[in-house]
Amino acid sequence: MREKLKLVAFLLPLLVLNGCASYPNWIPSSGASKAQVESVKSNVQVESPIQVVNVTDAVARRILANQSKGLFSDTLGADAVPRYVVGAGDVLTVSIWEAPPAALFGTAMTDARAGIATTRATDFPEQMVNSDGIINIPFAGSIPCAGKTLHQIESEIVNRLTGKANKPQVLVRVVKNATSNVTVVGEVALSTRVALTPKGERLLDALAAAGGVRQPINKMTLQITRGDLVQTMPLESIIKDPKQNVVLHPGDVITALFQPLSFTALGAAGKNEEVNFEATGITLVQALGRVGGLQDSRADAKGVFIFRLEDPQNLGAKDKERSTLMTPEGKIPVVYQVDMKDPGTFFVAQSFPMRNKDVMYVSNASGAELQKFLNLVTTVVYPAIGIFNAAK
């Protein structure tokens, strides 16, 4: 028995020394160390497909500049009211007047006091513009309407009736608007179609017509789909900036989205959890504050990382050239590294924006890993020493 204890006492220091050399690889950990994250950077032999970018003032400014390009006023903000044109499916009424004596549509009548007069305007039955964009008027034939304004349609009918009717005058009205509409869906009181008029309805007009949103304003984003273009902005930002309350175009689809934006904090942050934030967004400093900052006993202040699928335009030219990975949505995986040991970083972090689905990871300091290793060694060595001493 004594010989076995001597063998344990001899081998234990060797195990300790061997463990000291490799403790980062087998000590329990909540994630990668700072060195392991930095190892994805390119070296002389191999270029990593994942970019590790140090957060500097220039990087923060570039991201903010590209973020401002997503304003409705820049992409959808033509204030000119689009011309109202008729389309297939619209229902029209046509009224025709003739100068006295009416020769084609009117019938003369005698008034004892006023003499010969004419009948009132001739109103034709309501007609729906067919799939070919045409309506029919007696003596005028098929009138093309699709893509034309009401005035253009009136002029076309007058031209067709010239020489048949006595100085005809024509009035065309829209009874049912089926084409100049916008659709409002999502987290609104009532999903609906809103008819557009020559007045030029704006985004908030359509939202009000749908009864407003059902969730808090600071949690809502509005998405406008116009053809192939899809643009999204926080509702609160649209209300604060009148320029973002853009004029709507026929066919626009407005979607009110209640999607609490969130990031996930892992590692040696104050708490590990998914944290929701407002649709208007928050900065890195605010994000750190919401998770309780860094754990003073564990965190490596130089090892704060933001894992993000980034838009290519937010990367510098050199980073774009190095990028070999890209998601089907056209995003590039990027790891932003933040050195909180540098006092200047606190100013940069006040402007660095967090994005939805970001992962904030705070790595353990080397001293914390060593402390965990020593704690494990202690749990092994002390019982062995106690057994050895008891056996003497």
GROMACS .gro file of C-alpha atoms in nm:
model
  392
    1MET     CA    1   0.000   0.000   0.000
    2ARG     CA    2   0.282   0.238   0.095
    3GLU     CA    3   0.453   0.166  -0.237
    4LYS     CA    4   0.137   0.254  -0.432
    5LEU     CA    5   0.106   0.586  -0.251
    6LYS     CA    6   0.467   0.664  -0.330
    7LEU     CA    7   0.391   0.594  -0.698
    8VAL     CA    8   0.093   0.833  -0.687
    9ALA     CA    9   0.304   1.100  -0.520
   10PHE     CA   10   0.568   1.055  -0.793
   11LEU     CA   11   0.327   1.064  -1.086
   12LEU     CA   12   0.105   1.348  -0.963
   13PRO     CA   13   0.357   1.631  -1.025
   14LEU     CA   14   0.413   1.498  -1.376
   15LEU     CA   15   0.038   1.507  -1.441
   16VAL     CA   16   0.020   1.860  -1.304
   17LEU     CA   17   0.306   1.981  -1.522
   18ASN     CA   18   0.157   1.813  -1.827
   19GLY     CA   19  -0.180   1.970  -1.751
   20CYS     CA   20  -0.029   2.317  -1.715
   21ALA     CA   21   0.097   2.293  -2.069
   22SER     CA   22  -0.240   2.206  -2.216
   23TYR     CA   23  -0.508   2.321  -1.971
   24PRO     CA   24  -0.695   2.538  -2.223
   25ASN     CA   25  -0.779   2.229  -2.427
   26TRP     CA   26  -0.941   2.023  -2.157
   27ILE     CA   27  -1.049   2.261  -1.879
   28PRO     CA   28  -1.428   2.320  -1.890
   29SER     CA   29  -1.513   2.647  -2.067
   30SER     CA   30  -1.816   2.838  -2.195
   31GLY     CA   31  -1.654   2.898  -2.532
   32ALA     CA   32  -1.339   2.983  -2.723
   33SER     CA   33  -1.054   3.183  -2.575
   34LYS     CA   34  -0.941   3.513  -2.723
   35ALA     CA   35  -0.646   3.338  -2.888
   36GLN     CA   36  -0.870   3.071  -3.040
   37VAL     CA   37  -1.104   3.331  -3.191
   38GLU     CA   38  -0.813   3.530  -3.327
   39SER     CA   39  -0.673   3.211  -3.483
   40VAL     CA   40  -0.929   3.236  -3.763
   41LYS     CA   41  -0.736   3.535  -3.895
   42SER     CA   42  -0.532   3.462  -4.205
   43ASN     CA   43  -0.171   3.362  -4.173
   44VAL     CA   44   0.103   3.324  -4.427
   45GLN     CA   45   0.000   2.976  -4.536
   46VAL     CA   46  -0.381   2.980  -4.517
   47GLU     CA   47  -0.643   3.251  -4.551
   48SER     CA   48  -0.948   3.203  -4.333
   49PRO     CA   49  -1.288   3.255  -4.496
   50ILE     CA   50  -1.414   3.424  -4.177
   51GLN     CA   51  -1.315   3.785  -4.126
   52VAL     CA   52  -1.195   3.913  -3.787
   53VAL     CA   53  -1.223   4.291  -3.787
   54ASN     CA   54  -1.102   4.519  -3.509
   55VAL     CA   55  -1.369   4.773  -3.416
   56THR     CA   56  -1.227   5.118  -3.479
   57ASP     CA   57  -1.380   5.458  -3.532
   58ALA     CA   58  -1.349   5.414  -3.909
   59VAL     CA   59  -1.531   5.079  -3.897
   60ALA     CA   60  -1.813   5.220  -3.684
   61ARG     CA   61  -1.851   5.521  -3.915
   62ARG     CA   62  -1.864   5.300  -4.224
   63ILE     CA   63  -2.137   5.080  -4.076
   64LEU     CA   64  -2.342   5.383  -3.968
   65ALA     CA   65  -2.303   5.546  -4.311
   66ASN     CA   66  -2.429   5.236  -4.489
   67GLN     CA   67  -2.709   5.199  -4.237
   68SER     CA   68  -2.837   5.550  -4.319
   69LYS     CA   69  -2.873   5.447  -4.684
   70GLY     CA   70  -3.169   5.234  -4.579
   71LEU     CA   71  -3.393   5.539  -4.531
   72PHE     CA   72  -3.727   5.541  -4.715
   73SER     CA   73  -3.655   5.897  -4.829
   74ASP     CA   74  -3.345   5.777  -5.016
   75THR     CA   75  -3.493   5.472  -5.188
   76LEU     CA   76  -3.869   5.535  -5.205
   77GLY     CA   77  -3.887   5.906  -5.143
   78ALA     CA   78  -4.000   6.062  -5.471
   79ASP     CA   79  -4.249   6.322  -5.341
   80ALA     CA   80  -4.413   6.362  -5.683
   81VAL     CA   81  -4.764   6.219  -5.668
   82PRO     CA   82  -4.792   5.942  -5.929
   83ARG     CA   83  -5.050   6.004  -6.202
   84TYR     CA   84  -5.379   5.830  -6.145
   85VAL     CA   85  -5.433   5.591  -6.435
   86VAL     CA   86  -5.710   5.345  -6.505
   87GLY     CA   87  -5.639   4.974  -6.506
   88ALA     CA   88  -5.812   4.646  -6.581
   89GLY     CA   89  -6.076   4.578  -6.319
   90ASP     CA   90  -6.168   4.942  -6.256
   91VAL     CA   91  -6.537   5.024  -6.292
   92LEU     CA   92  -6.619   5.343  -6.487
   93THR     CA   93  -6.926   5.548  -6.567
   94VAL     CA   94  -6.946   5.766  -6.877
   95SER     CA   95  -7.177   6.067  -6.917
   96ILE     CA   96  -7.217   6.249  -7.253
   97TRP     CA   97  -7.368   6.591  -7.323
   98GLU     CA   98  -7.453   6.738  -7.661
   99ALA     CA   99  -7.506   7.102  -7.751
  100PRO     CA  100  -7.868   7.180  -7.847
  101PRO     CA  101  -8.024   7.055  -8.053
  102ALA     CA  102  -7.899   6.710  -7.949
  103ALA     CA  103  -7.855   6.501  -8.259
  104LEU     CA  104  -7.727   6.165  -8.141
  105PHE     CA  105  -7.801   6.093  -7.774
  106GLY     CA  106  -8.056   6.364  -7.685
  107THR     CA  107  -8.424   6.395  -7.789
  108ALA     CA  108  -8.577   6.738  -7.826
  109MET     CA  109  -8.868   6.842  -7.603
  110THR     CA  110  -9.084   7.155  -7.596
  111ASP     CA  111  -9.110   7.373  -7.285
  112ALA     CA  112  -9.394   7.629  -7.298
  113ARG     CA  113  -9.187   7.883  -7.112
  114ALA     CA  114  -8.836   7.817  -7.247
  115GLY     CA  115  -8.904   7.687  -7.594
  116ILE     CA  116  -8.706   7.401  -7.739
  117ALA     CA  117  -8.457   7.241  -7.497
  118THR     CA  118  -8.263   6.919  -7.477
  119THR     CA  119  -8.265   6.628  -7.235
  120ARG     CA  120  -8.008   6.597  -6.961
  121ALA     CA  121  -7.680   6.416  -6.997
  122THR     CA  122  -7.690   6.061  -7.124
  123ASP     CA  123  -7.548   5.830  -6.856
  124PHE     CA  124  -7.428   5.492  -6.970
  125PRO     CA  125  -7.435   5.185  -6.745
  126GLU     CA  126  -7.130   5.117  -6.531
  127GLN     CA  127  -6.861   4.924  -6.714
  128MET     CA  128  -6.564   4.729  -6.584
  129VAL     CA  129  -6.243   4.773  -6.779
  130ASN     CA  130  -6.184   4.425  -6.919
  131SER     CA  131  -5.862   4.226  -6.922
  132ASP     CA  132  -5.769   4.390  -7.252
  133GLY     CA  133  -5.808   4.734  -7.092
  134ILE     CA  134  -6.117   4.830  -7.299
  135ILE     CA  135  -6.470   4.964  -7.246
  136ASN     CA  136  -6.738   5.008  -7.513
  137ILE     CA  137  -6.937   5.325  -7.589
  138PRO     CA  138  -7.223   5.331  -7.843
  139PHE     CA  139  -7.122   5.501  -8.169
  140ALA     CA  140  -6.766   5.539  -8.036
  141GLY     CA  141  -6.670   5.172  -8.031
  142SER     CA  142  -6.403   5.013  -7.814
  143ILE     CA  143  -6.219   5.268  -7.603
  144PRO     CA  144  -5.873   5.171  -7.471
  145CYS     CA  145  -5.851   5.275  -7.105
  146ALA     CA  146  -5.575   5.081  -6.932
  147GLY     CA  147  -5.278   5.298  -6.848
  148LYS     CA  148  -5.460   5.621  -6.933
  149THR     CA  149  -5.581   5.906  -6.718
  150LEU     CA  150  -5.951   5.998  -6.702
  151HIS     CA  151  -5.884   6.310  -6.910
  152GLN     CA  152  -5.718   6.104  -7.182
  153ILE     CA  153  -6.016   5.868  -7.193
  154GLU     CA  154  -6.258   6.163  -7.216
  155SER     CA  155  -6.059   6.313  -7.503
  156GLU     CA  156  -6.057   5.978  -7.686
  157ILE     CA  157  -6.438   5.946  -7.662
  158VAL     CA  158  -6.488   6.306  -7.780
  159ASN     CA  159  -6.265   6.241  -8.082
  160ARG     CA  160  -6.459   5.925  -8.168
  161LEU     CA  161  -6.795   6.109  -8.149
  162THR     CA  162  -6.689   6.420  -8.342
  163GLY     CA  163  -6.902   6.441  -8.657
  164LYS     CA  164  -7.164   6.209  -8.508
  165ALA     CA  165  -7.278   6.402  -8.202
  166ASN     CA  166  -7.339   6.779  -8.178
  167LYS     CA  167  -7.037   6.924  -7.996
  168PRO     CA  168  -7.015   6.638  -7.748
  169GLN     CA  169  -6.881   6.685  -7.395
  170VAL     CA  170  -6.774   6.374  -7.194
  171LEU     CA  171  -6.727   6.306  -6.826
  172VAL     CA  172  -6.566   5.979  -6.709
  173ARG     CA  173  -6.572   5.883  -6.341
  174VAL     CA  174  -6.426   5.591  -6.145
  175VAL     CA  175  -6.698   5.412  -5.951
  176LYS     CA  176  -6.476   5.136  -5.815
  177ASN     CA  177  -6.099   5.161  -5.790
  178ALA     CA  178  -5.949   4.814  -5.831
  179THR     CA  179  -5.595   4.896  -5.939
  180SER     CA  180  -5.468   5.213  -5.767
  181ASN     CA  181  -5.449   5.059  -5.423
  182VAL     CA  182  -5.197   4.971  -5.157
  183THR     CA  183  -5.227   4.669  -4.930
  184VAL     CA  184  -5.170   4.696  -4.554
  185VAL     CA  185  -5.110   4.372  -4.362
  186GLY     CA  186  -4.939   4.247  -4.050
  187GLU     CA  187  -4.976   4.367  -3.693
  188VAL     CA  188  -5.251   4.621  -3.769
  189ALA     CA  189  -5.603   4.648  -3.637
  190LEU     CA  190  -5.749   4.554  -3.976
  191SER     CA  191  -5.564   4.427  -4.281
  192THR     CA  192  -5.708   4.615  -4.573
  193ARG     CA  193  -5.663   4.763  -4.919
  194VAL     CA  194  -5.645   5.140  -4.927
  195ALA     CA  195  -5.750   5.321  -5.245
  196LEU     CA  196  -5.514   5.591  -5.367
  197THR     CA  197  -5.640   5.924  -5.495
  198PRO     CA  198  -5.475   6.209  -5.687
  199LYS     CA  199  -5.414   6.370  -5.346
  200GLY     CA  200  -5.117   6.138  -5.294
  201GLU     CA  201  -5.167   5.927  -4.983
  202ARG     CA  202  -4.861   5.875  -4.767
  203LEU     CA  203  -4.738   5.582  -4.561
  204LEU     CA  204  -4.892   5.689  -4.231
  205ASP     CA  205  -5.224   5.765  -4.407
  206ALA     CA  206  -5.249   5.401  -4.510
  207LEU     CA  207  -5.146   5.283  -4.163
  208ALA     CA  208  -5.418   5.499  -4.007
  209ALA     CA  209  -5.676   5.364  -4.254
  210ALA     CA  210  -5.588   5.013  -4.131
  211GLY     CA  211  -5.661   5.115  -3.771
  212GLY     CA  212  -5.301   5.160  -3.661
  213VAL     CA  213  -5.064   4.903  -3.512
  214ARG     CA  214  -5.152   4.658  -3.237
  215GLN     CA  215  -4.816   4.663  -3.058
  216PRO     CA  216  -4.604   4.938  -2.895
  217ILE     CA  217  -4.466   5.178  -3.153
  218ASN     CA  218  -4.105   5.132  -3.044
  219LYS     CA  219  -4.134   4.757  -3.111
  220MET     CA  220  -4.272   4.793  -3.464
  221THR     CA  221  -4.106   4.811  -3.803
  222LEU     CA  222  -4.276   4.894  -4.133
  223GLN     CA  223  -4.179   4.715  -4.452
  224ILE     CA  224  -4.265   4.855  -4.794
  225THR     CA  225  -4.255   4.621  -5.093
  226ARG     CA  226  -4.253   4.803  -5.426
  227GLY     CA  227  -4.188   4.573  -5.719
  228ASP     CA  228  -3.857   4.396  -5.648
  229LEU     CA  229  -3.753   4.651  -5.385
  230VAL     CA  230  -3.813   4.565  -5.019
  231GLN     CA  231  -3.729   4.830  -4.759
  232THR     CA  232  -3.776   4.826  -4.380
  233MET     CA  233  -3.762   5.101  -4.118
  234PRO     CA  234  -3.862   5.135  -3.752
  235LEU     CA  235  -4.204   5.296  -3.715
  236GLU     CA  236  -4.075   5.529  -3.445
  237SER     CA  237  -3.812   5.667  -3.685
  238ILE     CA  238  -4.077   5.727  -3.952
  239ILE     CA  239  -4.294   5.921  -3.707
  240LYS     CA  240  -4.001   6.134  -3.589
  241ASP     CA  241  -3.875   6.216  -3.940
  242PRO     CA  242  -4.148   6.346  -4.177
  243LYS     CA  243  -3.924   6.276  -4.479
  244GLN     CA  244  -3.970   5.903  -4.419
  245ASN     CA  245  -4.349   5.933  -4.449
  246VAL     CA  246  -4.319   5.877  -4.824
  247VAL     CA  247  -4.584   5.903  -5.095
  248LEU     CA  248  -4.727   5.563  -5.182
  249HIS     CA  249  -4.749   5.414  -5.530
  250PRO     CA  250  -5.013   5.179  -5.668
  251GLY     CA  251  -4.930   4.819  -5.583
  252ASP     CA  252  -4.723   4.896  -5.273
  253VAL     CA  253  -4.752   4.639  -4.995
  254ILE     CA  254  -4.708   4.772  -4.641
  255THR     CA  255  -4.633   4.512  -4.376
  256ALA     CA  256  -4.637   4.605  -4.008
  257LEU     CA  257  -4.391   4.373  -3.833
  258PHE     CA  258  -4.376   4.305  -3.462
  259GLN     CA  259  -4.037   4.147  -3.435
  260PRO     CA  260  -3.856   4.236  -3.115
  261LEU     CA  261  -3.495   4.264  -3.228
  262SER     CA  262  -3.254   4.069  -3.013
  263PHE     CA  263  -2.892   3.976  -2.957
  264THR     CA  264  -2.752   3.685  -2.757
  265ALA     CA  265  -2.485   3.731  -2.488
  266LEU     CA  266  -2.253   3.438  -2.411
  267GLY     CA  267  -1.931   3.373  -2.224
  268ALA     CA  268  -1.801   3.593  -1.944
  269ALA     CA  269  -2.069   3.860  -1.981
  270GLY     CA  270  -2.269   3.964  -1.676
  271LYS     CA  271  -2.547   3.728  -1.781
  272ASN     CA  272  -2.592   3.480  -2.065
  273GLU     CA  273  -2.928   3.526  -2.235
  274GLU     CA  274  -3.112   3.656  -2.538
  275VAL     CA  275  -3.181   4.027  -2.496
  276ASN     CA  276  -3.457   4.208  -2.684
  277PHE     CA  277  -3.410   4.568  -2.793
  278GLU     CA  278  -3.610   4.842  -2.962
  279ALA     CA  279  -3.671   4.859  -3.335
  280THR     CA  280  -3.475   5.185  -3.348
  281GLY     CA  281  -3.167   4.989  -3.242
  282ILE     CA  282  -2.904   5.014  -2.968
  283THR     CA  283  -2.529   5.061  -2.954
  284LEU     CA  284  -2.263   4.824  -2.828
  285VAL     CA  285  -2.230   5.021  -2.504
  286GLN     CA  286  -2.604   4.990  -2.440
  287ALA     CA  287  -2.588   4.617  -2.517
  288LEU     CA  288  -2.307   4.567  -2.266
  289GLY     CA  289  -2.505   4.761  -2.008
  290ARG     CA  290  -2.812   4.544  -2.056
  291VAL     CA  291  -2.619   4.224  -1.985
  292GLY     CA  292  -2.450   4.365  -1.677
  293GLY     CA  293  -2.115   4.441  -1.841
  294LEU     CA  294  -1.822   4.201  -1.811
  295GLN     CA  295  -1.758   3.962  -1.523
  296ASP     CA  296  -1.463   4.115  -1.344
  297SER     CA  297  -1.340   3.777  -1.218
  298ARG     CA  298  -1.352   3.598  -1.555
  299ALA     CA  299  -1.362   3.827  -1.856
  300ASP     CA  300  -1.079   3.916  -2.089
  301ALA     CA  301  -1.151   4.282  -2.162
  302LYS     CA  302  -0.956   4.252  -2.487
  303GLY     CA  303  -1.165   3.954  -2.593
  304VAL     CA  304  -1.512   4.098  -2.656
  305PHE     CA  305  -1.643   3.968  -2.990
  306ILE     CA  306  -1.952   4.036  -3.201
  307PHE     CA  307  -2.038   3.750  -3.440
  308ARG     CA  308  -2.248   3.878  -3.731
  309LEU     CA  309  -2.360   3.792  -4.084
  310GLU     CA  310  -2.264   4.123  -4.240
  311ASP     CA  311  -2.365   4.303  -4.558
  312PRO     CA  312  -2.067   4.319  -4.797
  313GLN     CA  313  -2.093   4.699  -4.829
  314ASN     CA  314  -2.012   4.732  -4.459
  315LEU     CA  315  -1.670   4.575  -4.509
  316GLY     CA  316  -1.357   4.747  -4.629
  317ALA     CA  317  -1.218   4.668  -4.972
  318LYS     CA  318  -0.945   4.445  -4.831
  319ASP     CA  319  -1.192   4.245  -4.622
  320LYS     CA  320  -1.419   4.198  -4.922
  321GLU     CA  321  -1.132   4.060  -5.127
  322ARG     CA  322  -1.047   3.809  -4.854
  323SER     CA  323  -1.406   3.689  -4.816
  324THR     CA  324  -1.461   3.340  -4.951
  325LEU     CA  325  -1.773   3.247  -4.754
  326MET     CA  326  -2.112   3.392  -4.836
  327THR     CA  327  -2.459   3.286  -4.731
  328PRO     CA  328  -2.739   3.233  -4.986
  329GLU     CA  329  -2.873   3.575  -4.876
  330GLY     CA  330  -2.547   3.741  -4.979
  331LYS     CA  331  -2.412   3.791  -4.624
  332ILE     CA  332  -2.052   3.744  -4.512
  333PRO     CA  333  -1.962   3.595  -4.169
  334VAL     CA  334  -1.764   3.851  -3.971
  335VAL     CA  335  -1.625   3.857  -3.617
  336TYR     CA  336  -1.583   4.209  -3.477
  337GLN     CA  337  -1.322   4.228  -3.201
  338VAL     CA  338  -1.353   4.496  -2.932
  339ASP     CA  339  -1.069   4.591  -2.697
  340MET     CA  340  -1.237   4.729  -2.386
  341LYS     CA  341  -0.894   4.782  -2.226
  342ASP     CA  342  -0.850   5.082  -2.455
  343PRO     CA  343  -1.036   5.384  -2.307
  344GLY     CA  344  -1.095   5.521  -2.657
  345THR     CA  345  -1.300   5.213  -2.740
  346PHE     CA  346  -1.576   5.333  -2.509
  347PHE     CA  347  -1.636   5.630  -2.741
  348VAL     CA  348  -1.632   5.407  -3.049
  349ALA     CA  349  -1.870   5.161  -2.885
  350GLN     CA  350  -2.122   5.442  -2.834
  351SER     CA  351  -2.170   5.460  -3.209
  352PHE     CA  352  -2.117   5.095  -3.309
  353PRO     CA  353  -2.469   4.961  -3.381
  354MET     CA  354  -2.592   4.621  -3.270
  355ARG     CA  355  -2.792   4.421  -3.524
  356ASN     CA  356  -3.069   4.171  -3.494
  357LYS     CA  357  -2.940   3.816  -3.425
  358ASP     CA  358  -2.591   3.935  -3.328
  359VAL     CA  359  -2.400   3.709  -3.090
  360MET     CA  360  -2.191   3.888  -2.826
  361TYR     CA  361  -1.924   3.662  -2.683
  362VAL     CA  362  -1.685   3.756  -2.401
  363SER     CA  363  -1.389   3.523  -2.368
  364ASN     CA  364  -1.232   3.415  -2.038
  365ALA     CA  365  -0.905   3.570  -1.933
  366SER     CA  366  -0.601   3.341  -1.916
  367GLY     CA  367  -0.585   3.394  -1.541
  368ALA     CA  368  -0.940   3.264  -1.504
  369GLU     CA  369  -0.852   2.950  -1.697
  370LEU     CA  370  -0.543   2.900  -1.482
  371GLN     CA  371  -0.748   2.946  -1.167
  372LYS     CA  372  -0.994   2.678  -1.282
  373PHE     CA  373  -0.700   2.447  -1.354
  374LEU     CA  374  -0.546   2.506  -1.012
  375ASN     CA  375  -0.882   2.443  -0.847
  376LEU     CA  376  -0.900   2.107  -1.023
  377VAL     CA  377  -0.544   2.023  -0.922
  378THR     CA  378  -0.623   2.114  -0.562
  379THR     CA  379  -0.920   1.878  -0.553
  380VAL     CA  380  -0.687   1.595  -0.661
  381VAL     CA  381  -0.367   1.679  -0.472
  382TYR     CA  382  -0.505   1.753  -0.125
  383PRO     CA  383  -0.696   1.423  -0.087
  384ALA     CA  384  -0.391   1.233  -0.212
  385ILE     CA  385  -0.166   1.413   0.036
  386GLY     CA  386  -0.413   1.341   0.315
  387ILE     CA  387  -0.420   0.973   0.226
  388PHE     CA  388  -0.039   0.965   0.205
  389ASN     CA  389   0.001   1.128   0.545
  390ALA     CA  390  -0.258   0.899   0.702
  391ALA     CA  391  -0.073   0.594   0.571
  392LYS     CA  392   0.253   0.690   0.737
   0.00000   0.00000   0.00000
